[in-house]
Coordinates of C-alpha atoms and ligand atoms in Angstrom, one line a residue:
L1 CA -20.2 -28.4 -9.2
V2 CA -19.4 -28.0 -13.1
N3 CA -21.9 -26.4 -13.9
K4 CA -21.8 -23.8 -11.3
N5 CA -18.0 -23.6 -11.8
S6 CA -18.3 -22.7 -15.9
R7 CA -20.9 -20.1 -14.7
L8 CA -18.3 -18.7 -12.7
I9 CA -15.2 -18.8 -14.8
S10 CA -17.8 -17.6 -17.5
K11 CA -19.1 -14.2 -15.1
F12 CA -15.0 -13.6 -14.5
K13 CA -14.4 -12.8 -18.3
K14 CA -17.4 -11.5 -18.6
R15 CA -16.2 -9.0 -16.3
K16 CA -12.9 -8.9 -17.2
T17 CA -13.4 -8.1 -21.4
T18 CA -14.7 -4.4 -19.7
R19 CA -11.2 -2.6 -21.2
T20 CA -8.8 -1.0 -19.3
I21 CA -5.9 0.2 -19.7
I22 CA -3.0 0.2 -16.9
K23 CA -0.8 3.6 -17.7
K24 CA 2.0 4.1 -14.6
T25 CA 2.4 7.6 -14.9
G26 CA -0.2 10.3 -16.4
K27 CA -1.5 13.8 -16.2
I28 CA -5.0 14.1 -14.4
P29 CA -7.7 16.7 -15.2
D30 CA -9.3 19.0 -13.0
A31 CA -12.3 18.9 -10.7
V32 CA -10.8 15.9 -9.4
K33 CA -12.3 14.0 -6.7
K34 CA -10.1 11.9 -3.7
G35 CA -10.8 9.1 -2.0
L36 CA -10.9 5.7 0.1
I37 CA -12.4 2.7 -1.5
V38 CA -14.7 1.9 0.9
T39 CA -16.4 -1.3 -0.5
I40 CA -16.1 -2.9 -4.8
V41 CA -19.3 -5.6 -5.4
G42 CA -18.4 -6.9 -8.4
T43 CA -17.9 -4.0 -10.8
N44 CA -19.3 -1.5 -8.4
I45 CA -17.0 0.9 -6.1
E46 CA -18.3 2.5 -3.4
V47 CA -15.5 5.9 -2.9
E48 CA -15.7 7.6 -0.4
D49 CA -14.8 11.9 -0.3
E50 CA -13.6 13.8 2.9
N51 CA -17.0 14.8 3.7
K52 CA -18.0 11.1 4.2
D53 CA -20.1 11.6 1.7
I54 CA -20.7 7.8 -0.6
Y55 CA -19.7 7.9 -5.2
N56 CA -21.0 4.7 -7.4
C57 CA -17.3 4.2 -9.3
I58 CA -16.5 2.3 -11.7
V59 CA -12.9 1.2 -13.5
G60 CA -12.6 1.8 -17.1
G61 CA -10.4 2.8 -19.9
I62 CA -7.3 4.5 -18.9
V63 CA -6.2 4.2 -15.3
I64 CA -2.6 5.4 -14.0
S65 CA -1.8 3.0 -11.3
N66 CA 0.9 0.9 -9.8
N67 CA -0.7 -2.4 -9.7
E68 CA 0.3 -4.2 -13.1
N69 CA -0.4 -7.2 -11.8
Q70 CA -2.6 -7.5 -9.4
S71 CA -6.3 -6.4 -8.2
I72 CA -6.1 -2.7 -10.2
V73 CA -8.4 -1.8 -7.0
A74 CA -8.9 -2.9 -3.5
V75 CA -10.8 -1.6 -0.8
G76 CA -8.9 0.6 1.1
D77 CA -7.4 1.9 -2.0
Y78 CA -6.8 6.4 -2.7
V79 CA -8.6 7.0 -5.9
Y80 CA -9.0 9.4 -7.7
F81 CA -12.4 9.8 -9.7
K82 CA -13.6 11.4 -12.2
F83 CA -17.7 12.0 -11.0
D84 CA -20.4 12.8 -14.5
E85 CA -23.7 14.5 -12.1
N86 CA -26.6 14.2 -14.7
K87 CA -25.4 9.8 -14.7
K88 CA -24.6 9.7 -10.9
I89 CA -21.1 7.3 -11.7
G90 CA -17.5 7.8 -10.9
V91 CA -15.1 6.8 -13.0
I92 CA -11.6 6.4 -11.5
I93 CA -8.5 7.7 -12.7
K94 CA -6.0 7.0 -10.7
V95 CA -5.3 4.7 -8.3
E96 CA -2.2 5.8 -5.6
E97 CA 0.9 3.8 -4.5
R98 CA -0.1 1.0 -1.9
R99 CA 2.2 0.9 1.3
N100 CA 1.3 -2.6 1.3
H101 CA -1.3 -4.7 0.7
F102 CA -3.1 -8.3 2.0
S103 CA -3.4 -10.8 -1.0
R104 CA -4.5 -14.8 -2.0
K105 CA -3.9 -16.8 -4.7
E106 CA -6.9 -16.9 -6.7
I107 CA -8.0 -19.9 -7.6
I108 CA -9.4 -20.2 -10.9
Y109 CA -6.8 -17.7 -12.7
N110 CA -3.3 -18.0 -11.8
R111 CA -2.4 -13.7 -10.2
E112 CA -2.4 -11.9 -7.6
D113 CA -6.1 -10.8 -5.1
V114 CA -5.6 -8.0 -3.6
I115 CA -8.3 -8.2 -0.8
A116 CA -7.1 -4.5 0.7
A117 CA -4.8 -1.5 0.7
N118 CA -3.2 0.2 3.1
I119 CA -3.4 -1.3 6.4
D120 CA -2.6 -1.8 9.4
L121 CA -3.5 -4.7 11.0
L122 CA -4.3 -8.4 10.5
I123 CA -6.7 -9.9 13.2
I124 CA -7.1 -13.2 12.2
L125 CA -10.5 -14.3 13.8
I126 CA -10.6 -18.3 14.9
S127 CA -13.6 -19.7 17.1
T128 CA -13.1 -22.2 19.5
T129 CA -16.1 -24.2 18.3
K130 CA -18.5 -23.5 15.4
P131 CA -16.6 -23.8 13.3
D132 CA -12.9 -25.3 15.1
Y133 CA -10.2 -23.6 14.4
N134 CA -7.5 -24.4 11.4
K135 CA -4.1 -24.3 12.5
R136 CA -2.7 -24.6 8.5
L137 CA -5.6 -22.3 8.0
I138 CA -3.8 -19.6 10.9
D139 CA -0.4 -20.8 9.9
R140 CA -1.1 -19.2 5.5
F141 CA -2.8 -16.3 7.1
L142 CA 0.5 -15.9 9.6
V143 CA 2.7 -16.3 6.2
T144 CA 0.1 -14.1 4.6
A145 CA 0.8 -11.9 6.9
E146 CA 4.6 -11.5 7.1
L147 CA 5.1 -11.5 3.9
N148 CA 2.5 -8.5 3.3
L149 CA 4.2 -6.8 5.9
V150 CA 1.2 -6.6 7.9
K151 CA 1.3 -7.7 11.8
P152 CA -1.0 -10.0 12.6
I153 CA -2.6 -11.0 16.1
I154 CA -5.1 -13.6 16.9
C155 CA -8.0 -13.6 18.5
L156 CA -10.2 -16.3 19.6
N157 CA -13.9 -16.1 19.8
K158 CA -16.1 -17.9 21.6
C159 CA -14.5 -18.5 24.4
D160 CA -17.4 -18.0 26.5
L161 CA -18.7 -22.0 25.6
F162 CA -16.2 -23.2 27.7
N163 CA -15.3 -22.8 31.1
E164 CA -12.1 -22.0 32.4
K165 CA -10.3 -24.8 32.6
D166 CA -11.4 -25.8 29.3
L167 CA -10.1 -23.0 27.5
L168 CA -6.3 -24.1 29.1
I169 CA -6.2 -26.8 26.8
F170 CA -6.7 -24.0 24.1
E171 CA -4.5 -22.0 25.1
D172 CA -2.0 -25.6 25.1
D173 CA -2.7 -26.2 22.5
L174 CA -2.2 -22.4 21.1
N175 CA 1.2 -22.1 22.9
I176 CA 3.2 -22.0 19.9
Y177 CA 1.9 -19.4 18.5
K178 CA 2.9 -17.1 21.7
K179 CA 5.8 -18.6 21.7
L180 CA 6.3 -17.5 18.2
N181 CA 5.7 -14.3 20.0
I182 CA 1.7 -12.9 17.6
P183 CA -0.7 -10.8 20.5
M184 CA -3.3 -14.3 21.3
Y185 CA -6.7 -12.6 22.6
F186 CA -9.0 -14.8 24.3
M187 CA -12.6 -13.3 23.6
S188 CA -16.2 -13.3 22.9
A189 CA -18.0 -10.9 20.7
K190 CA -21.5 -11.7 21.6
Y191 CA -21.9 -12.0 25.5
D192 CA -18.5 -8.7 25.3
I193 CA -15.6 -10.5 26.9
G194 CA -12.6 -9.0 26.2
L195 CA -13.5 -6.3 24.5
E196 CA -12.4 -3.5 25.8
E197 CA -8.4 -4.4 25.7
L198 CA -9.7 -4.7 21.9
K199 CA -11.0 -1.5 21.2
S200 CA -8.0 -0.4 22.4
I201 CA -5.8 -1.8 19.8
F202 CA -7.7 -1.1 17.0
R203 CA -7.8 2.7 18.0
N204 CA -6.3 4.5 15.5
K205 CA -5.7 1.5 13.2
I206 CA -6.5 0.4 9.2
S207 CA -7.6 -3.9 10.1
I208 CA -8.5 -6.8 8.8
M209 CA -10.9 -9.4 10.3
V210 CA -10.1 -12.5 8.4
G211 CA -10.8 -16.1 9.0
Q212 CA -13.8 -19.4 8.3
S213 CA -17.1 -18.1 7.5
G214 CA -18.9 -18.3 11.0
S215 CA -16.1 -17.6 13.0
G216 CA -18.0 -14.3 14.0
K217 CA -15.8 -11.7 12.4
S218 CA -19.5 -9.7 11.7
T219 CA -20.5 -10.4 15.1
L220 CA -17.3 -8.4 16.3
L221 CA -17.9 -5.6 14.2
N222 CA -21.2 -5.0 15.1
K223 CA -20.0 -4.9 19.2
L224 CA -17.0 -3.0 17.9
I225 CA -19.5 -0.1 15.8
G226 CA -22.3 -0.8 19.2
K227 CA -24.4 -0.8 16.0
D228 CA -26.7 -4.1 14.3
I229 CA -24.5 -3.1 10.8
Q230 CA -23.7 -6.2 9.4
L231 CA -25.5 -9.2 9.4
I232 CA -24.3 -12.1 11.4
D233 CA -26.0 -15.8 10.9
D234 CA -26.0 -18.7 12.7
V235 CA -23.4 -21.4 12.0
S236 CA -24.7 -24.9 10.2
A237 CA -25.6 -27.4 12.9
K238 CA -25.3 -30.4 10.7
T239 CA -22.2 -29.1 9.4
R240 CA -20.5 -26.7 11.5
K241 CA -19.3 -24.3 8.9
G242 CA -20.2 -21.2 8.6
K243 CA -22.9 -20.2 5.1
H244 CA -20.9 -17.4 4.7
T245 CA -22.9 -14.6 5.5
T246 CA -21.1 -12.2 4.7
S247 CA -20.0 -12.0 0.5
Y248 CA -18.1 -8.8 0.0
V249 CA -14.9 -6.9 2.0
K250 CA -16.4 -3.4 3.4
M251 CA -14.3 -1.2 5.1
F252 CA -16.2 0.7 8.7
D253 CA -15.3 3.4 10.4
L254 CA -14.7 2.9 14.6
P255 CA -16.1 5.4 16.5
F256 CA -13.8 5.2 18.8
G257 CA -11.1 5.4 15.9
G258 CA -9.7 4.1 13.4
R259 CA -11.3 2.0 11.0
I260 CA -12.0 -2.0 10.4
I261 CA -12.4 -4.1 7.1
D262 CA -14.8 -7.5 7.6
T263 CA -14.4 -9.9 5.0
P264 CA -15.9 -12.8 3.3
G265 CA -15.3 -16.2 5.7
V266 CA -12.8 -19.0 3.6
R267 CA -12.4 -22.4 4.2
E268 CA -9.0 -22.7 2.1
F269 CA -6.5 -19.6 2.2
G270 CA -3.8 -19.4 -0.6
I271 CA -0.6 -18.0 -0.8
W272 CA 0.5 -15.5 -3.1
G273 CA 3.6 -14.2 -4.4
L274 CA 6.2 -17.0 -2.5
D275 CA 9.2 -19.3 -3.8
K276 CA 8.9 -22.3 -1.8
N277 CA 12.9 -22.1 -1.2
D278 CA 11.9 -19.5 1.1
L279 CA 9.9 -20.3 2.8
A280 CA 11.9 -21.9 5.6
L281 CA 13.1 -18.2 6.1
Y282 CA 8.5 -17.6 7.5
F283 CA 9.2 -20.4 10.9
H284 CA 11.5 -18.7 13.1
E285 CA 10.9 -21.8 15.0
F286 CA 13.0 -23.0 12.7
D287 CA 15.8 -20.1 12.6
A288 CA 17.6 -21.8 15.2
Y289 CA 18.5 -24.5 13.6
K290 CA 18.5 -24.8 9.6
E291 CA 22.3 -23.3 9.7
Q292 CA 23.2 -26.6 10.6
C293 CA 21.8 -28.9 8.1
K294 CA 23.6 -30.6 5.8
F295 CA 22.7 -28.7 2.5
I296 CA 22.6 -25.0 2.9
H297 CA 19.1 -25.6 0.0
C298 CA 17.8 -28.1 2.2
S299 CA 13.5 -28.1 2.2
H300 CA 13.9 -29.6 5.5
I301 CA 11.1 -32.4 3.8
H302 CA 14.0 -34.9 2.4
E303 CA 17.3 -34.5 2.5
P304 CA 20.0 -36.7 5.3
Q305 CA 21.2 -34.9 8.0
C306 CA 18.5 -32.4 8.0
A307 CA 18.5 -30.8 11.2
I308 CA 15.2 -29.3 11.3
K309 CA 14.3 -32.9 11.2
K310 CA 16.3 -33.9 14.2
T311 CA 15.2 -31.2 15.9
L312 CA 11.4 -32.3 15.2
E313 CA 12.8 -36.4 16.3
E314 CA 14.0 -34.3 19.7
G315 CA 10.2 -33.0 20.6
K316 CA 11.5 -29.4 19.9
L317 CA 9.9 -27.9 17.7
D318 CA 5.8 -28.3 17.3
Y319 CA 4.5 -31.0 14.4
E320 CA 1.9 -29.1 13.3
R321 CA 4.1 -26.5 12.2
Y322 CA 5.9 -28.7 10.2
E323 CA 2.8 -30.4 8.5
S324 CA 1.6 -27.0 8.2
Y325 CA 5.1 -26.3 6.2
I326 CA 5.3 -29.0 4.0
N327 CA 1.7 -28.1 3.4
I328 CA 2.3 -24.9 2.4
F329 CA 5.5 -26.1 0.7
E330 CA 3.5 -28.7 -1.9
S331 CA 1.9 -26.1 -3.0
L332 CA 3.5 -23.6 -4.0
K333 CA 5.5 -23.1 -6.5
Ligands
GTP1 N1 -21.8 -18.4 21.2 C1 -21.2 -17.1 21.4 N2 -21.4 -17.4 19.5 C2 -21.0 -16.3 18.6 C3 -19.9 -15.7 18.9 N3 -19.9 -14.5 17.5 C4 -20.4 -14.9 17.2 N4 -20.9 -16.3 17.6 C5 -22.1 -16.4 16.8 O1 -22.1 -17.1 14.9 C6 -22.6 -17.5 14.0 C7 -21.8 -16.6 13.0 O2 -21.2 -15.7 13.0 P1 -21.2 -14.2 12.0 O3 -20.6 -12.9 12.7 O4 -22.0 -14.2 11.2 O5 -20.0 -15.1 11.9 P2 -19.0 -14.8 10.6 O6 -17.1 -14.8 10.4 O7 -18.6 -12.9 10.1 O8 -19.3 -15.1 8.4 P3 -18.9 -15.4 7.4 O9 -19.8 -13.9 7.1 O10 -19.9 -16.4 6.5 O11 -17.5 -15.0 7.2 C8 -23.3 -16.1 14.7 O12 -24.6 -17.4 14.9 C9 -23.5 -16.0 15.7 O13 -24.1 -15.3 16.9 C10 -19.6 -15.2 20.7 O14 -18.6 -14.9 20.7 N5 -20.4 -17.1 21.2
MG2 MG1 -19.4 -12.2 8.4
ZN3 ZN1 16.8 -29.1 6.8

């Protein structure tokens, strides 16, 4: 593991030595093209222009951008680039201001990793089983969605593996999210259950799919597009964990209008840019009670006369959500 990590770190370091200077303003030269970043693999950035032609680009030299303390480029960014017809490579000159973005904390370096920019909808794709969904991960996605101003929905995939009676157990277990007004859909990507309704929700939006490896993101993408465009693979029978089939973020056109972004599966998800003292604001089931805590700056963890803990003991709050709260609180600065 040590070996693998040091190799990873040196790979990262190498990448970062490509000199890039970020300037907030500057003149864009004539004869530049404008486009949308649809995928980034290593240092290669694929930019799509208005004719849907793809150009391979890189970042280097001076870039006009406001993205000083986060990834300079991300899938979903609108950029200007200068294309060298001989070398068949473009250089990105300017990155347009982002309307919003969806990001996580980069594990190795303590900085913001923007997964995608300018998005309307976060699709949290979870699975009934293979792999079993993880509510702590769902809660981390939900906090990040609100923090990043992206509307979240939860899709429970692989419902074909259970009968109606068993599905009621899932409905009950996930009911807390319904109470929190998060739209919830029961579906099966493989057997076309619930897909028509989802299409109507994704239509004309830019959506990003996130979830554990093996939850079925690429399967859903292929079904929505109507072509086997993304590779899918079996969940390992032994560990019930996915094998990380999708390895980079990529945006696709939806044939019925809109775009969708497929992402690699995650096991963990670090939240970036949230002060731990503000975390309770993102747990809306606390809203009705937190004013009654004795201390104004109550963390709802160890203070006496805490209304949240009292309400929890009375059984009026979801205990797993409270555990998520503590888990996230302890991971934040
Ligand atoms: N039974 C059942 N299996 C499904 C369903 N959707 C996907 N699968 C299977 O789940 C496995 C993983 O699917 P993928 O689409 O590769 O999962 P992913 O989320 O893209 O995984 P990563 O790319 O590793 O993040 C494949 O064997 C799929 O056939 C479903 O609705 N029902
Ligand atoms: Mg995939
Ligand atoms: Zn409290």
